[in-house]
Amino acid sequence: MEYIIEMIDIYKEFPGVIANNNITLRLKKGEVHALLGENGAGKSTLMSILFGLYHADRGTIKVRGKEVNIQNPNVAYDLGIGMVHQHFQLVHNFTVTENIILGSEGKQILDRKTASKKIKDLSVRYGLNINPNDKIEDISVGMQQRVEILKMLYRDAEVLIFDEPTAVLTPQEIIELMNIIRNLIEEGKSVILITHKLKEIKLIADRCTIIRRGKYIGTVDVGKTTTGEMAKMMVGREVLFNVDKDEAKPGEVILEINDLNVLNSRKTLGLKNFSLSVKCGEVMGVAGVEGNGQTELVEAITGLRKTESGTIHISGNEISRLSIRKRYETGLSYIPEDRHKHGLILDYTVGENMIMKLYYQEPYSKRGILNPTAIEEHSNKVMELFDVRAGEGNMSLASNLSGGNQQKAIVGREIDMNPDLLIAFQPTRGLDVGAIEYIHKRIIEQRDAGKAVLLVSLELDEILDLSDRVAVVAGGELIDVVNIEDTNENELGLMMTGVRREDMHE
Amino acid sequence: DQEESSSASLKVGMVTDAGTIDDKSFNQGTWEGILEAEKDMDISTKYLKPVGTTEADYMKEIGNLYDAGFRFMVTPGFKFETTIFQVQDKYPDCKFVLIDGAPHNADWSVFNTADNTVSIFFAEHESGFLAGVASALQIKEGEMGFIGGMEIPPVQKFNWGFQQGVAYANDKYGTTVVLNAENIIYQGTFSDVAAGQQLAAQMYDKGVSVIFAAAGGVGVGAINEAKTRMAAGEDAWIVGVDLDQYADGIYEGEKSVILTSAMKHIELAGYDTLIAESKGEFPGGKTLYLEVGVPEVNPNLGEAALAAMEEVKTKIEAGDIEISDVVGDLFP
Amino acid sequence: MWDIVKLIFPYAIAYTVPILVTSLGGLYSERSGVVNIGLEGLMVFGMFAGAYIVFLLQTVAPGLSIWLGLLVGMLGGGLFALLHAFASITLNANQVISGTAINMIAGALTLYIARTLTGSGNIQVIRGLPRVDIPILSKIPILGPLLFSSTYASTWVVLGILLLSWFILYKTAFGLRLRACGEHPYAAASAGINVYRMRYIAVVISGMLAGLGGVIILVTYSGEFNGSVAGLGFLALAALIFGQWKPLGILGATFFFGFMTTMANISQVIPELSIIPPVVLKVFPYVMTLIALVIFSKSSQAPKAAGQPFDLGKK
Amino acid sequence: MNKKNSVLVRSLLATGLGLVAGAIMMLFIGANPFEGYFYLVKGAFMSVERTFNVVGTGTALVLTGLSVAFAFKTGLFNIGAAGQMLIGGLCASTVGLLVPLPRIALLPTMFIAAALGGGLWGAVPGVLKAKFNVHEVVATIMMNWIAYWIAFYYIPTFIKAEFMTTESALLPAKASLKIPWLTELTNGSYINLGIIIAIAMVILIKFILDKTTLGYELKAVGYNRDAAQYAGIKVNKNIILSMVIAGALAGLAGFVYYCGYSQNMQIGKLPSLGFDGIAVALLGASSPWGVLAAAMFFGLLHSAKGFMNAITGIPPQISDTIIAIIIYFTATSLFIERLIKKVIARRKEKAKDAKGGED
Ligand SMILES: Nc1ncnc2c1ncn2[C@@H]1O[C@H](COP(=O)(O)OP(=O)(O)OP(=O)(O)O)[C@@H](O)[C@H]1O
Ligand SMILES: Nc1ncnc2c1ncn2[C@@H]1O[C@H](COP(=O)(O)OP(=O)(O)OP(=O)(O)O)[C@@H](O)[C@H]1O
Ligand SMILES: [Mg+2]
Ligand SMILES: [Mg+2]
């Protein structure tokens, strides 16, 4: 029995979209099998079908050679298939134990004690280091992912599906995850891994299946294929991996932060005595593990969060008591982390979204009355400039745009405001290489035009590609600011754990 | 079909006041009188329930009936006064029977009962008086209470008559029944069943043994409370209102919490005027006073009480007892 | 003051119980992720169904008819709630609209049917549940007169439901799943839980409990069905929020309402209370609720997914 | 199909289904639905008076519907239109009865009083929502009851009728929205100046929502509070403002109802129009013109159901039931519409396949 899972000619259609168009994927026992494809290619859909969340319109699934009908996740678990979803499927105000036993509680009357013990044991065996009694809302994203893994192990899954597990992790956490996956393989499990990062595929996968726009392209042996070849199969053209950029020509200081203290959502100090200055004509990267003060820093600058003490100057003006709007008016633009929560009003048209921060100004409105012509002209211009594609142009509802186009619209809107300081928080999260390439180019253009960019990213590659200088944060404190030429991935990764440079070189 | 057969006969309509057609009180009485007449003569009947209780709401339903061919309408309640004042001129070929009120204009400056309208009144204070006498004579000693709905003239008159009746019994027949000011109240609605139950419960808990409830739905709550208590062996009586409410008070077999009822024979309003109409003797332009009193049969009243009541009745008829229909020095 | 409290207490409890059980119904529904503005209508419908059964059987079997009425009211409420469930779960309709429609349909339809069935919009009950002092317990000082005197059997049933609800919600697999559906239905689904089924069950339970609440009104203090429960369903909804979607919180909130409203209702016949302007007493429970909501507002425990349709993209 | 059309289709679909359901219920009691609907329409339009009564009856509903719809647009659910309406009516009536002004000045003063009163009643839940995150559904329910009891004691104390404690005095002609010559001309229909106010408000609200920066902000807050804040819009201010405007609209409904339709106020009642406003807003898909149309439709049902009942014996509850069922279908029509679309798409596909399956 060579294959543990065979998905043959899977076809699945959503209203208006063929998500899977006769895709075939075969998983060998004991292998790590990568699944590669652009955003919206249909990867999550395919895996959701395997996991019983969706039902294929056509196609066959065989598990251990036997044809099966996976009606729901319970059937999948019974067949030994488990899945870690792209967006974690955890109940935030439940404990770890409660989340793990949910759906397979055993008896009707809960026995949390026994379950916790079993979870503790599993955690020790796979080196997951989880406390079963913690609430999900109190633990880090990395920990949450381990809870997802434990969920599968708790149910004795043999085949583990990981949907973009590394998108939310720090380099250290990624390394740990890779180790965990190796452990799993050693224990006889098989793994399907979805990721956009070719490097990771190279690192851990045995074979890789590539799909494009819902169609099956091919399955390759990772050892015998270059990343370039895989990327080409995925997008259907050559892809540039490195951003071309000239030497930075930094100018005056534009953003000056002094002794800033900011509370986090848990009402403790999320940013402590933080000082930083950013110059015109440079990209200042902010590197750090998620939840180490980046959100607090950015929201304090933009005004979405109150500061406790300290000062923030933009072009010499103290702004920390100004309203959000006044701050934008000083020449600040902000690409937010969460495009659906902050970046867009999904029920507004693209055109209306384009004037989100401008609507009250002339020519978009006069004495409180909107000017539709000016709005249309403006949004058409931005959409053209930034290649935002939408079915009904600026009249399309934002919710009808694909993720990449939504992000391009936001980036376009913010850059078009011609800011002196652009704050970009995870500008390419979850996007495919094509879209990433495009947005990176725009950010560098901004820098080259003599503007300052504060780039917050959890992905070190992005930081290394774009930044001129890097500020490393850990535990809400600034660890250090280093020039990009003077550092490397390893060093940054270490600093992100809170180790200072001086201590490193002793 | 239906329309054809009825087109020959008189179409008689009613527009209800607040409350449903089976409110055990005003609307129901009026409607039963009309139905009674339907048995005895060739008429077809229909009632409409307005959405609200404003003049506009009433006008609308009267218009609906009129446009549907109804030419004889009965409207219960003094709230129809200004409405009838207008429609009696607007629809001169339609006859109107206004119960409990006389048509007048908005600022009460013009009163006019047109030739196609008859006003019907009841002496609620007399009815309340008789009920007061009867219940005082029955329980002889102890406390009584009064729960009114809204503070409107007919309810007030019931209250004042009842107080005078109790006082009369104390005075002339040596009973020692007490009516405390705090136990004479208007709940403020005709619909708050819960408040009716709770108020009655409080009164009973404080030693009241008879409550005169002239309060629509509030009274329903009070009756319900009385039933619960009587079933448990307590003394908790209700004096009913408008109709003979004996049946509503039954809690076991034939036993009822209704001591007696302060009735006004509303059913006569529709019945009598329709009979008159059929004889071509519609008393248009007149104001009639119809019979009030307590039910013929009062299973809960003893011999002595019944006998005394007859005595009082004759005296009232003879004009020997004067019953005031204003508050005077009574409890308001 | 003690005398007043003692006087009021049994009636306040009687008034509280229907709101309490209805609010618990709302708890199931909202904890599963379905907002239920239709509680009022569900109460009305349950009250109607129960009243009709009592009406039919009360002369044949007076005692039994009441309990049958309670049972049928529950079933009726549950059945009627399917309408809300179908719209908001199967059809992914806007839950607020669907709930509003439930209220409107209940009010109109029950009167329409009542007319056709009994020839009368009102349905009267000859006798409701008896009120009894619990032997021994009612003799305990302080608690005896407050809690164990003049109680209805239905009150103990509802308190049983309260305790059971607490246990189910927090101690059983069913409760865990239910809460998961209300917090994060997709997580529940990926754990193999049939979210649609859980929500159906919860909405039907909410209908049953609201229906029960309606019939309890009938067989305790009102004695008559007339097509309305006078806004108690909305109060139950408010109590659910005021009580922070927790069984004991709901108990507190509903009792607060019940006590204050009863006190306002009877203030007229209590000289000590009648010195307070009645408008103050009447308005007090509502104003206090607003103030309490302000105080508790910092820590809202609303189920995260309540009100959001769940759609797995299944065909 | 664009968004606007599809909303219209949905409302019409729901109405159609509601009428079908009503027909089934008529059959159920042995009545002829065609006859029923014939007399319903006849009752609405058989005379000048009746035609104008449809408008007169729908007038206040336009405003309560608009109140609920406006709040909906900004993400809030206003169950409090009844209370706001009551307070608006109370303020207008007080001015109308007690302030000695000539008609030309009195009516505008009453207008302002009603809008202020209703606005204030909306502001409280607005502030509670904005500053303390108190759910507006509970807050408005509470405010309804507070309004109810205030009116209950205010009317008998300050503006009672001469011979009655349960009603306010009738408004003098100069304080009434009725226009004597128009009333005369339409044989005593209920049409009054209120309809002008209602239509003016429809236009004003439509304009605010679609054409102004204020509307842009309000809708942005309604659709996505976080994004609005991110855009620099003052979220709290807009929530409060939205509730104030919604309250003011409901307050004006009180003005046109109590001073145009009924001429006085009665205690012990929360106006059912406040709750009907929810239905109107839903059927009108929260768009101002939709609300106007829905209110007129409800006005038709309300003013003609009695006539239908008088002629055919179909109980008037049928029209309430029809309204309720229509609302149920507005909730579910999105799904039905999708179903229809899917069927159409299938058909097209099949047609394509039949052509030869290329492409
Ligand atoms: N529930 C759904 N309803 C409608 N369309 C859907 C649904 N889920 C996914 N789609 C669409 O199906 C296509 C495939 O989506 P899928 O999530 O499988 O992509 P993906 O390859 O996982 O993309 P990503 O890299 O962004 O995670 C997309 O066009 C997506 O918009
Ligand atoms: N849930 C959905 N419902 C309806 N249409 C959708 C849905 N999701 C996506 N679409 C539409 O399907 C099309 C494809 O979306 P998809 O997410 O696959 O884009 P994409 O090719 O991945 O682009 P990008 O690289 O920008 O993400 C888009 O035009 C989008 O409007
Ligand atoms: Mg995409
Ligand atoms: Mg995916």
Short mmCIF file of N, CA, C and O in Angstrom, two decimals, chain A residues 220-300:
data_model
loop_
_atom_site.label_atom_id
_atom_site.label_comp_id
_atom_site.label_asym_id
_atom_site.label_seq_id
_atom_site.Cartn_x
_atom_site.Cartn_y
_atom_site.Cartn_z
N VAL A 220 6.06 17.29 -7.96
CA VAL A 220 7.50 17.17 -8.21
C VAL A 220 8.22 16.62 -6.98
O VAL A 220 7.70 16.69 -5.86
N ASP A 221 9.36 16.07 -7.23
CA ASP A 221 10.23 15.61 -6.16
C ASP A 221 11.04 16.82 -5.70
O ASP A 221 11.80 17.40 -6.48
N VAL A 222 10.88 17.23 -4.48
CA VAL A 222 11.47 18.50 -4.03
C VAL A 222 12.99 18.49 -4.15
O VAL A 222 13.60 19.47 -4.55
N GLY A 223 13.57 17.36 -3.86
CA GLY A 223 15.02 17.25 -3.91
C GLY A 223 15.57 17.52 -5.31
O GLY A 223 16.70 17.96 -5.46
N LYS A 224 14.76 17.25 -6.33
CA LYS A 224 15.27 17.36 -7.69
C LYS A 224 14.77 18.61 -8.40
O LYS A 224 14.92 18.73 -9.60
N THR A 225 14.10 19.51 -7.67
CA THR A 225 13.51 20.68 -8.32
C THR A 225 14.00 21.94 -7.62
O THR A 225 14.09 21.97 -6.39
N THR A 226 14.28 22.99 -8.41
CA THR A 226 14.72 24.24 -7.78
C THR A 226 13.50 25.06 -7.38
O THR A 226 12.40 24.85 -7.88
N THR A 227 13.75 26.00 -6.50
CA THR A 227 12.65 26.86 -6.08
C THR A 227 12.13 27.66 -7.26
O THR A 227 10.94 27.90 -7.38
N GLY A 228 13.04 28.09 -8.11
CA GLY A 228 12.62 28.86 -9.29
C GLY A 228 11.66 28.06 -10.15
O GLY A 228 10.64 28.58 -10.61
N GLU A 229 11.97 26.78 -10.34
CA GLU A 229 11.09 25.95 -11.16
C GLU A 229 9.70 25.81 -10.52
O GLU A 229 8.68 25.90 -11.19
N MET A 230 9.72 25.62 -9.22
CA MET A 230 8.44 25.49 -8.54
C MET A 230 7.62 26.78 -8.64
O MET A 230 6.42 26.76 -8.91
N ALA A 231 8.31 27.90 -8.45
CA ALA A 231 7.61 29.20 -8.52
C ALA A 231 7.02 29.40 -9.89
O ALA A 231 5.89 29.87 -10.04
N LYS A 232 7.77 29.00 -10.89
CA LYS A 232 7.28 29.18 -12.26
C LYS A 232 6.04 28.32 -12.50
O LYS A 232 5.07 28.76 -13.13
N MET A 233 6.07 27.09 -12.01
CA MET A 233 4.90 26.23 -12.16
C MET A 233 3.68 26.85 -11.48
O MET A 233 2.56 26.74 -11.94
N MET A 234 3.97 27.49 -10.37
CA MET A 234 2.86 28.03 -9.57
C MET A 234 2.19 29.22 -10.24
O MET A 234 0.97 29.30 -10.33
N VAL A 235 3.00 30.18 -10.70
CA VAL A 235 2.38 31.40 -11.23
C VAL A 235 2.33 31.40 -12.75
O VAL A 235 1.66 32.24 -13.34
N GLY A 236 3.05 30.49 -13.38
CA GLY A 236 2.99 30.43 -14.84
C GLY A 236 3.92 31.41 -15.53
O GLY A 236 3.78 31.70 -16.70
N ARG A 237 4.88 31.96 -14.78
CA ARG A 237 5.87 32.86 -15.37
C ARG A 237 7.06 32.91 -14.45
O ARG A 237 7.02 32.41 -13.33
N GLU A 238 8.16 33.59 -14.93
CA GLU A 238 9.34 33.74 -14.08
C GLU A 238 9.03 34.69 -12.93
O GLU A 238 8.28 35.64 -13.10
N VAL A 239 9.60 34.43 -11.78
CA VAL A 239 9.36 35.30 -10.64
C VAL A 239 10.68 35.85 -10.13
O VAL A 239 11.67 35.12 -10.03
N LEU A 240 10.69 37.13 -9.85
CA LEU A 240 11.88 37.73 -9.24
C LEU A 240 11.78 37.59 -7.74
O LEU A 240 10.76 37.92 -7.16
N PHE A 241 12.80 37.07 -7.13
CA PHE A 241 12.71 36.89 -5.68
C PHE A 241 13.29 38.06 -4.91
O PHE A 241 12.87 38.38 -3.83
N ASN A 242 14.30 38.69 -5.52
CA ASN A 242 14.93 39.78 -4.77
C ASN A 242 14.50 41.13 -5.30
O ASN A 242 14.36 41.32 -6.51
N VAL A 243 14.28 42.01 -4.36
CA VAL A 243 13.87 43.34 -4.74
C VAL A 243 15.12 44.12 -5.13
O VAL A 243 16.10 44.15 -4.39
N ASP A 244 15.06 44.71 -6.32
CA ASP A 244 16.18 45.56 -6.72
C ASP A 244 16.09 46.85 -5.96
O ASP A 244 15.06 47.51 -5.98
N LYS A 245 17.17 47.21 -5.29
CA LYS A 245 17.12 48.54 -4.69
C LYS A 245 18.50 49.14 -4.60
O LYS A 245 19.49 48.44 -4.42
N ASP A 246 18.53 50.45 -4.76
CA ASP A 246 19.80 51.17 -4.67
C ASP A 246 20.07 51.48 -3.21
O ASP A 246 19.23 51.30 -2.35
N GLU A 247 21.25 52.01 -3.02
CA GLU A 247 21.64 52.50 -1.71
C GLU A 247 20.63 53.55 -1.22
O GLU A 247 20.16 54.37 -1.98
N ALA A 248 20.33 53.51 0.08
CA ALA A 248 19.43 54.52 0.62
C ALA A 248 20.15 55.85 0.76
O ALA A 248 21.36 55.88 0.96
N LYS A 249 19.38 56.94 0.60
CA LYS A 249 19.97 58.26 0.83
C LYS A 249 19.19 58.93 1.94
O LYS A 249 18.33 59.79 1.68
N PRO A 250 19.46 58.52 3.17
CA PRO A 250 18.66 59.05 4.28
C PRO A 250 18.82 60.55 4.45
O PRO A 250 19.92 61.07 4.23
N GLY A 251 17.74 61.22 4.82
CA GLY A 251 17.77 62.66 5.04
C GLY A 251 17.51 62.99 6.49
O GLY A 251 18.05 62.35 7.39
N GLU A 252 16.66 64.00 6.69
CA GLU A 252 16.34 64.48 8.03
C GLU A 252 15.54 63.44 8.81
O GLU A 252 14.86 62.60 8.22
N VAL A 253 15.57 63.56 10.12
CA VAL A 253 14.71 62.72 10.95
C VAL A 253 13.28 63.21 10.78
O VAL A 253 13.01 64.40 10.85
N ILE A 254 12.37 62.27 10.52
CA ILE A 254 10.98 62.68 10.39
C ILE A 254 10.13 62.20 11.56
O ILE A 254 9.29 62.91 12.10
N LEU A 255 10.40 60.96 11.98
CA LEU A 255 9.65 60.43 13.12
C LEU A 255 10.59 60.28 14.30
O LEU A 255 11.65 59.65 14.19
N GLU A 256 10.20 60.87 15.42
CA GLU A 256 11.06 60.83 16.62
C GLU A 256 10.21 60.39 17.80
O GLU A 256 9.28 61.09 18.18
N ILE A 257 10.53 59.22 18.32
CA ILE A 257 9.76 58.72 19.46
C ILE A 257 10.66 58.71 20.68
O ILE A 257 11.79 58.23 20.62
N ASN A 258 10.12 59.26 21.77
CA ASN A 258 10.93 59.31 22.99
C ASN A 258 10.21 58.74 24.20
O ASN A 258 9.11 59.17 24.53
N ASP A 259 10.83 57.77 24.85
CA ASP A 259 10.34 57.22 26.12
C ASP A 259 8.84 56.91 26.11
O ASP A 259 8.12 57.26 27.02
N LEU A 260 8.42 56.24 25.10
CA LEU A 260 7.00 55.98 24.94
C LEU A 260 6.57 54.77 25.77
O LEU A 260 7.21 53.72 25.74
N ASN A 261 5.49 54.95 26.52
CA ASN A 261 4.90 53.84 27.26
C ASN A 261 3.44 53.68 26.83
O ASN A 261 2.68 54.64 26.81
N VAL A 262 3.08 52.47 26.50
CA VAL A 262 1.73 52.21 25.98
C VAL A 262 1.19 50.93 26.61
O VAL A 262 1.92 49.94 26.74
N LEU A 263 -0.08 50.98 26.99
CA LEU A 263 -0.71 49.78 27.55
C LEU A 263 -1.18 48.86 26.42
O LEU A 263 -1.59 49.31 25.37
N ASN A 264 -1.12 47.55 26.69
CA ASN A 264 -1.70 46.62 25.72
C ASN A 264 -3.14 46.32 26.10
O ASN A 264 -3.68 46.88 27.05
N SER A 265 -3.78 45.39 25.37
CA SER A 265 -5.19 45.12 25.63
C SER A 265 -5.41 44.51 27.00
O SER A 265 -6.52 44.52 27.52
N ARG A 266 -4.36 43.93 27.56
CA ARG A 266 -4.52 43.36 28.89
C ARG A 266 -4.18 44.35 29.99
O ARG A 266 -4.01 43.98 31.14
N LYS A 267 -4.07 45.59 29.62
CA LYS A 267 -3.87 46.69 30.57
C LYS A 267 -2.52 46.63 31.29
O LYS A 267 -2.36 47.19 32.37
N THR A 268 -1.57 45.93 30.70
CA THR A 268 -0.20 46.02 31.23
C THR A 268 0.63 46.73 30.16
O THR A 268 0.17 46.93 29.04
N LEU A 269 1.84 47.12 30.51
CA LEU A 269 2.65 47.89 29.57
C LEU A 269 3.06 47.02 28.39
O LEU A 269 3.77 46.03 28.54
N GLY A 270 2.60 47.38 27.21
CA GLY A 270 2.95 46.62 26.02
C GLY A 270 4.15 47.21 25.32
O GLY A 270 4.81 46.56 24.52
N LEU A 271 4.42 48.47 25.63
CA LEU A 271 5.58 49.15 25.07
C LEU A 271 6.23 49.93 26.21
O LEU A 271 5.56 50.69 26.90
N LYS A 272 7.53 49.68 26.40
CA LYS A 272 8.17 50.26 27.58
C LYS A 272 9.31 51.19 27.19
O LYS A 272 10.25 50.77 26.49
N ASN A 273 9.23 52.42 27.64
CA ASN A 273 10.31 53.39 27.43
C ASN A 273 10.92 53.29 26.05
O ASN A 273 12.12 53.17 25.90
N PHE A 274 10.10 53.35 25.08
CA PHE A 274 10.52 53.08 23.72
C PHE A 274 10.94 54.36 23.03
O PHE A 274 10.22 55.34 23.02
N SER A 275 12.14 54.33 22.46
CA SER A 275 12.61 55.49 21.70
C SER A 275 13.11 55.03 20.34
O SER A 275 13.76 53.99 20.24
N LEU A 276 12.81 55.81 19.31
CA LEU A 276 13.24 55.42 17.96
C LEU A 276 13.15 56.64 17.08
O LEU A 276 12.28 57.48 17.26
N SER A 277 14.08 56.75 16.12
CA SER A 277 13.91 57.82 15.15
C SER A 277 14.08 57.27 13.74
O SER A 277 14.92 56.41 13.49
N VAL A 278 13.24 57.77 12.85
CA VAL A 278 13.24 57.31 11.47
C VAL A 278 13.51 58.50 10.57
O VAL A 278 12.96 59.58 10.79
N LYS A 279 14.38 58.26 9.55
CA LYS A 279 14.74 59.38 8.67
C LYS A 279 14.03 59.30 7.34
O LYS A 279 13.60 58.22 6.92
N CYS A 280 13.95 60.44 6.68
CA CYS A 280 13.44 60.46 5.32
C CYS A 280 14.35 59.61 4.45
O CYS A 280 15.56 59.54 4.66
N GLY A 281 13.76 58.97 3.46
CA GLY A 281 14.56 58.22 2.50
C GLY A 281 15.08 56.90 3.00
O GLY A 281 16.02 56.34 2.43
N GLU A 282 14.51 56.40 4.07
CA GLU A 282 14.95 55.07 4.52
C GLU A 282 13.73 54.21 4.87
O GLU A 282 12.66 54.73 5.18
N VAL A 283 13.96 52.89 4.78
CA VAL A 283 12.96 51.96 5.28
C VAL A 283 13.45 51.45 6.61
O VAL A 283 14.53 50.84 6.69
N MET A 284 12.71 51.76 7.65
CA MET A 284 13.05 51.25 8.98
C MET A 284 12.19 50.01 9.23
O MET A 284 10.97 50.09 9.30
N GLY A 285 12.86 48.87 9.28
CA GLY A 285 12.11 47.65 9.56
C GLY A 285 11.95 47.46 11.06
O GLY A 285 12.84 47.83 11.83
N VAL A 286 10.81 46.95 11.47
CA VAL A 286 10.64 46.60 12.87
C VAL A 286 10.49 45.08 12.93
O VAL A 286 9.52 44.52 12.42
N ALA A 287 11.48 44.43 13.50
CA ALA A 287 11.46 42.97 13.56
C ALA A 287 11.13 42.53 14.97
O ALA A 287 11.54 43.18 15.93
N GLY A 288 10.40 41.47 15.08
CA GLY A 288 10.07 40.98 16.40
C GLY A 288 9.06 39.86 16.32
O GLY A 288 8.37 39.70 15.31
N VAL A 289 9.02 39.09 17.39
CA VAL A 289 8.02 38.05 17.48
C VAL A 289 6.67 38.72 17.68
O VAL A 289 6.59 39.75 18.33
N GLU A 290 5.63 38.13 17.12
CA GLU A 290 4.31 38.75 17.24
C GLU A 290 3.94 38.97 18.70
O GLU A 290 4.21 38.15 19.56
N GLY A 291 3.34 40.12 18.95
CA GLY A 291 2.89 40.39 20.31
C GLY A 291 3.98 40.95 21.20
O GLY A 291 3.89 40.88 22.42
N ASN A 292 5.04 41.52 20.62
CA ASN A 292 6.10 42.08 21.44
C ASN A 292 6.14 43.59 21.40
O ASN A 292 7.17 44.20 21.64
N GLY A 293 4.99 44.17 21.10
CA GLY A 293 4.90 45.62 21.15
C GLY A 293 4.70 46.30 19.81
O GLY A 293 4.50 47.50 19.75
N GLN A 294 4.72 45.52 18.72
CA GLN A 294 4.58 46.14 17.40
C GLN A 294 3.22 46.82 17.25
O GLN A 294 3.15 47.97 16.80
N THR A 295 2.16 46.08 17.63
CA THR A 295 0.83 46.65 17.51
C THR A 295 0.71 47.92 18.34
O THR A 295 0.20 48.95 17.88
N GLU A 296 1.21 47.85 19.58
CA GLU A 296 1.13 49.00 20.46
C GLU A 296 1.89 50.18 19.87
O GLU A 296 1.41 51.32 19.90
N LEU A 297 3.05 49.91 19.30
CA LEU A 297 3.88 50.98 18.73
C LEU A 297 3.13 51.67 17.59
O LEU A 297 2.96 52.89 17.57
N VAL A 298 2.65 50.86 16.66
CA VAL A 298 2.01 51.43 15.48
C VAL A 298 0.72 52.15 15.85
O VAL A 298 0.43 53.24 15.37
N GLU A 299 -0.04 51.52 16.74
CA GLU A 299 -1.31 52.15 17.10
C GLU A 299 -1.10 53.41 17.92
O GLU A 299 -1.93 54.33 17.89
N ALA A 300 -0.02 53.46 18.66
CA ALA A 300 0.27 54.68 19.40
C ALA A 300 0.63 55.81 18.44
O ALA A 300 0.23 56.95 18.62
#
